[in-house]
Amino acid sequence: METIVKLEDKLGRTTRSSISQAKPILLPDMEEAAIDALRNDKFVGGENVAKFEEEFARFIGAKYAVALSSGTAALDFIFMALRVQGQKVVTTTWSFIASANSIMHAGGQPVFADISETDYSLDTSQVKFHLEKGAKGILPVHIYGQPVDYDSLQDLGDRYHVPIVEDACQAHGARFKGRYVGSLGIAAAFSFYPSKNMTVLGDGGMVTTNDESIAKQVSKIRDSGRTSQYEHDILGYTARLNTVNAAIGRVQLKHLKEWNERRRSIANSYFRKLANLNSMIGLPPGPTSDVEPVFHQFVIRIKNRDELKGYLHEKGIQCNVHYPIPIHLQPLYINLFGFKEGMFPRSELLAKECLSLPMHPFLSDEDVDYVSEEIISFFRRISS
Ligand SMILES: Cc1ncc(COP(=O)(O)O)c(C=O)c1O
């Protein structure tokens, strides 16, 4: 699939079509699987759903996987299964809002830690502070596909006897010390929203866990809390993954390793080509001997972020800001808890400086060269 097409503009000059920042992938094998599921499987609760769960659990290295209608439902139902009602759970201010919301959906209260000094992992001293004050769980987020420093969180979880729930919604296939994220904590949530490293080409999510009682409870909550067709003993929802989406997810899962490999190779090129700008931009954490990221996003930091974003936009390069507002400064959280600017300064600064460069497996080497060269040109222009 070509992402750069030479076009003629109105004056007959050759221009590039834009390079998209993210790209959901629809290939013929996915279309065939979808049509086959629509024609031959049950619309709801079909064989494709059970197979997708089995295959995803095997891939992650977890005993159970439960397919859901979204990543948000996956997080919500884990916290409902863990019965966090009335309790505090420590999480990050640096994520999509669903991470913290899920604790409230289950009747708990999110309390926040800032990101760490060196990467997007949680500041463990702030996590410890909340655990000492009685928080009953930890929700780290493997943001941008970068696994958090799990060992230090696990030490805290063990010391204070609290469970760790992983938000792996951006990290399908990332590994920490050789283990896939989603197999590290008591349970984990994945999202299959179209921009993710793998998608069901619609909304979708998955819970992975080794705990049979969590798997059973999540399955029940997603299915109206039923014990049999018309008997219900808990308050449930209708939040199952549709069969046609599961069929697409199964095909996407087969491509995931190869796509993640391509993302890593693109990230390597960005690291190499932008290395000389290191005093002017911040590059993302990247791989270490313990950590294998999957680069859901490749996020750089730069003081004059909006200027660079505008410049790249003019050059046909689409970039995004993930995220312009940390969770504690969302109007909802200000209204509910009275958070103020300055409370979590590292996340607040990142919100002003972060820029997500184009990152998806169908970027060509030429695209990556072009993006990198235009970033270098931008700095040449502002320093001349
Ligand atoms: C870190 C994180 N958590 C949770 C979610 C929620 O997933 P969904 O959009 O599938 O409900 C997302 C999705 O964007 C996410 O990026």
XYZ file of C-alpha atoms and ligand atoms in Angstrom:
400
model
C 0.000 0.000 0.000
C 1.555 3.299 -1.107
C 1.148 6.250 1.190
C 3.009 8.776 -0.939
C 1.370 9.520 -4.256
C 2.676 12.209 -6.544
C -0.173 14.535 -7.412
C -0.511 17.505 -9.716
C -1.841 20.604 -7.993
C -4.015 23.198 -9.766
C -0.921 24.915 -11.187
C 0.423 21.645 -12.502
C 3.189 21.355 -9.889
C 3.947 17.949 -8.470
C 3.029 17.662 -4.785
C 2.761 14.811 -2.326
C -0.482 13.499 -0.927
C -0.472 13.773 2.830
C 1.267 11.251 5.026
C -1.209 10.098 7.623
C -0.245 9.897 11.274
C -2.048 6.577 11.832
C -3.735 4.149 9.471
C -6.268 1.380 10.199
C -5.470 -1.603 7.968
C -8.115 -3.383 5.891
C -6.732 -6.155 3.668
C -8.606 -8.711 1.514
C -8.080 -11.512 4.094
C -10.014 -9.392 6.642
C -12.840 -8.696 4.201
C -13.099 -12.424 3.442
C -13.168 -13.321 7.149
C -15.869 -10.698 7.787
C -18.087 -11.924 4.932
C -17.587 -15.534 5.977
C -18.569 -14.692 9.574
C -21.652 -12.756 8.445
C -22.789 -15.615 6.217
C -21.873 -18.650 8.293
C -21.478 -17.747 11.996
C -23.925 -16.481 14.633
C -24.114 -12.649 14.672
C -23.640 -12.556 18.439
C -21.560 -14.994 20.461
C -20.329 -16.914 17.394
C -17.498 -19.401 17.101
C -15.184 -16.609 15.924
C -15.520 -14.893 19.316
C -14.474 -18.021 21.242
C -11.587 -18.646 18.810
C -10.411 -15.017 19.011
C -10.383 -15.272 22.808
C -8.421 -18.536 22.729
C -5.909 -17.227 20.191
C -5.427 -13.880 21.930
C -4.937 -15.540 25.349
C -2.355 -17.904 23.816
C -0.541 -15.008 22.132
C -0.329 -12.939 25.343
C 0.516 -15.941 27.518
C -2.542 -15.564 29.765
C -4.907 -18.379 30.778
C -8.099 -16.497 29.890
C -9.220 -13.799 27.473
C -12.700 -12.281 27.381
C -13.744 -10.271 24.302
C -15.667 -7.056 24.847
C -17.230 -4.153 23.004
C -14.381 -1.708 23.861
C -11.198 -1.209 25.826
C -13.174 1.001 28.201
C -15.588 -1.866 28.946
C -12.563 -4.126 29.518
C -11.137 -1.742 32.146
C -14.552 -1.036 33.713
C -15.401 -4.701 34.153
C -12.005 -5.623 35.612
C -12.517 -3.024 38.337
C -16.104 -4.194 38.875
C -14.841 -7.777 39.200
C -12.195 -6.565 41.680
C -14.931 -4.758 43.645
C -13.126 -1.440 43.984
C -16.355 0.317 44.974
C -15.596 2.941 47.634
C -11.831 2.423 47.280
C -8.979 4.450 45.857
C -6.846 3.161 42.984
C -3.581 4.870 41.931
C -3.188 5.626 38.258
C -1.386 7.996 35.905
C -2.458 11.467 34.849
C -0.912 10.713 31.450
C -3.337 8.623 29.432
C -6.591 8.633 27.536
C -9.359 9.580 29.980
C -10.899 6.067 29.925
C -8.076 4.749 32.137
C -9.084 6.843 35.156
C -12.807 6.867 34.311
C -12.947 3.078 34.558
C -12.164 3.245 38.287
C -15.111 5.622 38.750
C -17.385 3.490 36.546
C -16.798 0.720 39.083
C -17.600 3.044 41.996
C -13.985 3.692 43.050
C -11.901 6.872 43.070
C -8.810 7.396 40.937
C -5.871 9.055 42.707
C -3.021 10.220 40.539
C 0.716 9.880 40.254
C 2.761 11.895 37.795
C 4.902 10.221 35.116
C 8.471 9.359 36.112
C 11.421 11.746 35.530
C 12.894 9.629 32.773
C 10.016 8.033 30.896
C 6.233 7.765 30.830
C 6.156 5.163 33.605
C 4.548 6.046 36.955
C 6.548 7.972 39.552
C 6.881 5.193 42.123
C 7.380 7.563 45.084
C 3.951 9.063 44.345
C 2.419 5.595 43.951
C 3.907 4.644 47.328
C 2.484 7.807 48.893
C -1.057 6.815 47.856
C -0.607 3.184 48.909
C 0.551 4.327 52.329
C -2.636 6.383 52.562
C -4.750 3.309 51.819
C -5.162 3.050 48.025
C -6.176 -0.497 47.142
C -4.878 -0.984 43.619
C -2.509 0.261 40.895
C -3.423 0.943 37.259
C -0.295 1.573 35.155
C -0.716 2.392 31.458
C 1.762 1.104 28.853
C 1.333 4.384 27.044
C 2.388 4.698 23.375
C 3.226 0.962 23.433
C 6.105 1.500 25.905
C 5.966 -1.031 28.764
C 6.110 0.573 32.211
C 8.883 -0.348 34.645
C 6.854 -3.245 36.002
C 9.370 -4.564 38.573
C 9.239 -1.453 40.732
C 5.421 -1.433 40.622
C 5.270 -5.112 41.454
C 7.522 -4.533 44.491
C 5.020 -1.928 45.702
C 2.023 -4.135 44.852
C 3.563 -7.017 46.830
C 4.576 -4.821 49.761
C 1.113 -3.253 50.138
C -0.827 -6.374 49.031
C -2.705 -4.605 46.258
C -3.457 -5.872 42.747
C -1.980 -4.314 39.598
C -4.279 -3.959 36.592
C -2.490 -3.208 33.321
C -3.948 -0.779 30.818
C -2.447 -2.389 27.725
C -4.858 -0.643 25.332
C -1.906 0.792 23.342
C 0.565 -2.055 23.746
C -0.477 -5.232 21.884
C 2.663 -7.353 21.591
C 4.989 -5.201 23.745
C 7.215 -7.134 26.161
C 8.731 -6.583 29.571
C 11.638 -8.929 30.424
C 10.452 -11.298 27.689
C 6.831 -11.461 28.905
C 4.037 -9.901 26.906
C 2.287 -6.995 28.607
C -1.178 -8.177 29.493
C 0.284 -11.196 31.313
C 2.038 -9.281 34.096
C -0.709 -8.027 36.433
C -3.809 -9.618 37.933
C -5.683 -8.613 34.761
C -5.186 -6.390 31.721
C -7.302 -4.470 29.233
C -6.712 -4.113 25.481
C -8.518 -1.886 22.981
C -9.067 -2.757 19.324
C -10.144 0.750 18.272
C -9.201 1.271 14.587
C -6.017 3.290 15.217
C -4.457 0.633 17.513
C -1.576 -1.683 16.559
C -4.260 -4.270 15.840
C -7.955 -3.544 15.431
C -11.281 -5.250 14.844
C -12.143 -2.387 12.433
C -14.704 -1.026 14.844
C -14.854 -0.707 18.619
C -13.659 -3.715 20.566
C -11.646 -4.771 23.590
C -10.267 -7.742 25.508
C -9.545 -8.640 29.117
C -6.647 -11.022 29.735
C -6.068 -12.666 33.098
C -4.792 -15.822 34.788
C -7.516 -15.509 37.416
C -10.508 -17.701 36.614
C -12.887 -15.810 38.909
C -12.095 -12.474 37.192
C -12.583 -14.047 33.745
C -15.936 -15.534 34.787
C -17.159 -12.319 36.398
C -16.147 -10.170 33.403
C -17.928 -12.626 31.028
C -21.038 -12.364 33.129
C -21.002 -8.560 33.407
C -20.652 -8.228 29.608
C -23.677 -10.476 29.128
C -26.397 -8.772 31.200
C -25.233 -10.489 34.404
C -27.024 -13.674 33.391
C -26.819 -17.073 35.019
C -29.079 -18.580 32.325
C -30.999 -17.084 29.408
C -33.528 -15.164 31.497
C -32.073 -15.320 35.004
C -29.693 -12.583 36.199
C -28.010 -12.353 39.592
C -25.761 -9.286 39.158
C -26.073 -5.898 37.488
C -24.663 -6.443 34.006
C -24.374 -4.743 30.627
C -24.569 -5.675 26.960
C -20.935 -5.224 26.018
C -20.000 -8.297 23.972
C -17.708 -8.161 20.948
C -19.680 -8.710 17.728
C -18.827 -11.916 15.867
C -17.903 -10.115 12.637
C -15.400 -7.950 14.537
C -13.933 -11.016 16.256
C -13.432 -12.640 12.843
C -11.493 -9.552 11.693
C -9.517 -9.481 14.965
C -8.366 -13.081 14.408
C -6.858 -12.135 11.050
C -5.296 -8.949 12.425
C -3.680 -10.936 15.246
C -1.879 -13.069 12.647
C -0.311 -9.910 11.176
C 0.529 -8.257 14.507
C 4.138 -9.446 14.952
C 5.095 -8.423 11.432
C 3.393 -5.010 11.804
C 5.077 -4.395 15.164
C 8.420 -5.312 13.611
C 7.816 -2.689 10.913
C 6.869 -0.093 13.566
C 10.134 -0.849 15.402
C 12.131 -0.478 12.224
C 10.446 2.892 11.491
C 11.188 3.985 15.072
C 14.850 2.997 14.571
C 14.993 5.184 11.483
C 13.483 8.132 13.357
C 15.943 7.598 16.247
C 18.869 7.516 13.798
C 17.815 10.410 11.600
C 16.767 12.723 14.432
C 19.700 11.912 16.731
C 21.567 15.105 15.797
C 18.625 17.236 16.929
C 18.840 15.782 20.392
C 19.551 19.126 22.047
C 16.387 20.619 20.481
C 13.913 17.771 20.676
C 13.308 14.978 23.161
C 13.160 11.484 21.713
C 10.983 8.734 23.232
C 12.378 6.153 25.707
C 12.741 3.255 23.227
C 13.938 -0.323 23.716
C 16.289 -1.547 26.469
C 17.483 -5.017 27.419
C 14.316 -5.331 29.584
C 11.787 -3.559 27.459
C 10.514 -4.209 23.938
C 8.120 -1.398 22.930
C 5.712 -1.604 19.985
C 5.603 2.110 19.123
C 1.868 2.614 19.019
C 3.021 6.222 18.814
C 6.421 7.783 18.211
C 6.235 10.896 20.376
C 8.850 13.612 20.319
C 9.057 16.574 22.708
C 9.698 20.083 21.505
C 9.233 23.534 23.047
C 7.724 25.163 19.939
C 5.486 22.167 19.275
C 2.585 23.974 17.619
C 4.923 25.747 15.210
C 6.523 22.455 14.133
C 3.092 20.823 13.844
C 1.894 23.667 11.579
C 5.070 23.495 9.474
C 4.752 19.735 8.976
C 1.057 20.095 8.165
C 1.966 22.526 5.351
C 4.363 19.897 4.041
C 1.574 17.292 3.930
C 2.683 15.500 7.093
C -0.058 14.778 9.583
C 0.957 14.832 13.266
C -1.218 14.632 16.387
C -1.011 15.611 20.023
C -1.495 12.733 22.441
C -2.605 14.393 24.704
C -3.236 18.138 24.934
C -4.763 17.841 28.452
C -3.577 15.492 31.218
C -6.449 13.664 32.903
C -6.368 15.663 36.159
C -6.926 18.910 34.187
C -9.899 17.589 32.208
C -12.973 19.689 33.101
C -14.630 16.547 34.524
C -11.772 15.998 36.976
C -11.419 19.665 37.894
C -15.163 19.766 38.635
C -15.181 16.531 40.614
C -11.926 16.809 42.555
C -10.728 20.416 42.282
C -7.398 19.619 40.619
C -5.310 22.642 39.626
C -2.491 23.344 37.220
C 0.905 22.699 38.787
C -0.131 19.557 40.689
C 1.474 17.098 38.232
C 4.086 19.243 36.463
C 5.784 16.532 34.390
C 2.535 15.497 32.712
C 1.521 19.128 32.277
C 4.798 19.960 30.549
C 4.534 16.902 28.307
C 1.030 18.033 27.262
C 2.590 21.290 25.983
C 5.551 19.640 24.246
C 4.456 16.253 22.851
C 3.999 15.592 19.168
C 3.142 12.200 17.655
C 4.909 11.687 14.323
C 3.442 9.505 11.574
C 3.652 5.894 12.739
C 1.987 2.886 11.118
C 3.295 -0.223 9.351
C 2.487 1.048 5.858
C 4.760 4.081 5.993
C 7.420 3.613 3.338
C 11.131 4.242 3.978
C 10.713 7.249 1.683
C 7.913 8.609 3.934
C 10.087 8.267 7.035
C 13.037 9.987 5.288
C 10.750 12.801 4.159
C 9.263 13.354 7.641
C 12.732 13.346 9.247
C 14.186 15.687 6.619
C 11.316 18.135 7.057
C 11.827 18.182 10.833
C 15.530 18.922 10.261
C 14.590 21.667 7.744
C 12.262 23.231 10.311
C 15.134 23.601 12.779
C 17.443 24.892 10.064
C 14.833 27.537 9.209
C 14.232 28.717 12.766
C 17.937 28.864 13.591
C 18.885 30.823 10.425
C -4.589 3.982 27.141
C -6.016 3.733 26.757
N -6.862 3.252 27.678
C -8.139 2.987 27.369
C -8.645 3.205 26.111
C -10.084 2.941 25.836
O -10.284 2.036 24.781
P -11.582 2.142 23.864
O -11.478 3.381 23.037
O -11.539 0.884 23.037
O -12.753 2.163 24.774
C -7.797 3.692 25.123
C -8.293 3.940 23.757
O -8.017 4.891 23.110
C -6.448 3.975 25.448
O -5.600 4.475 24.534
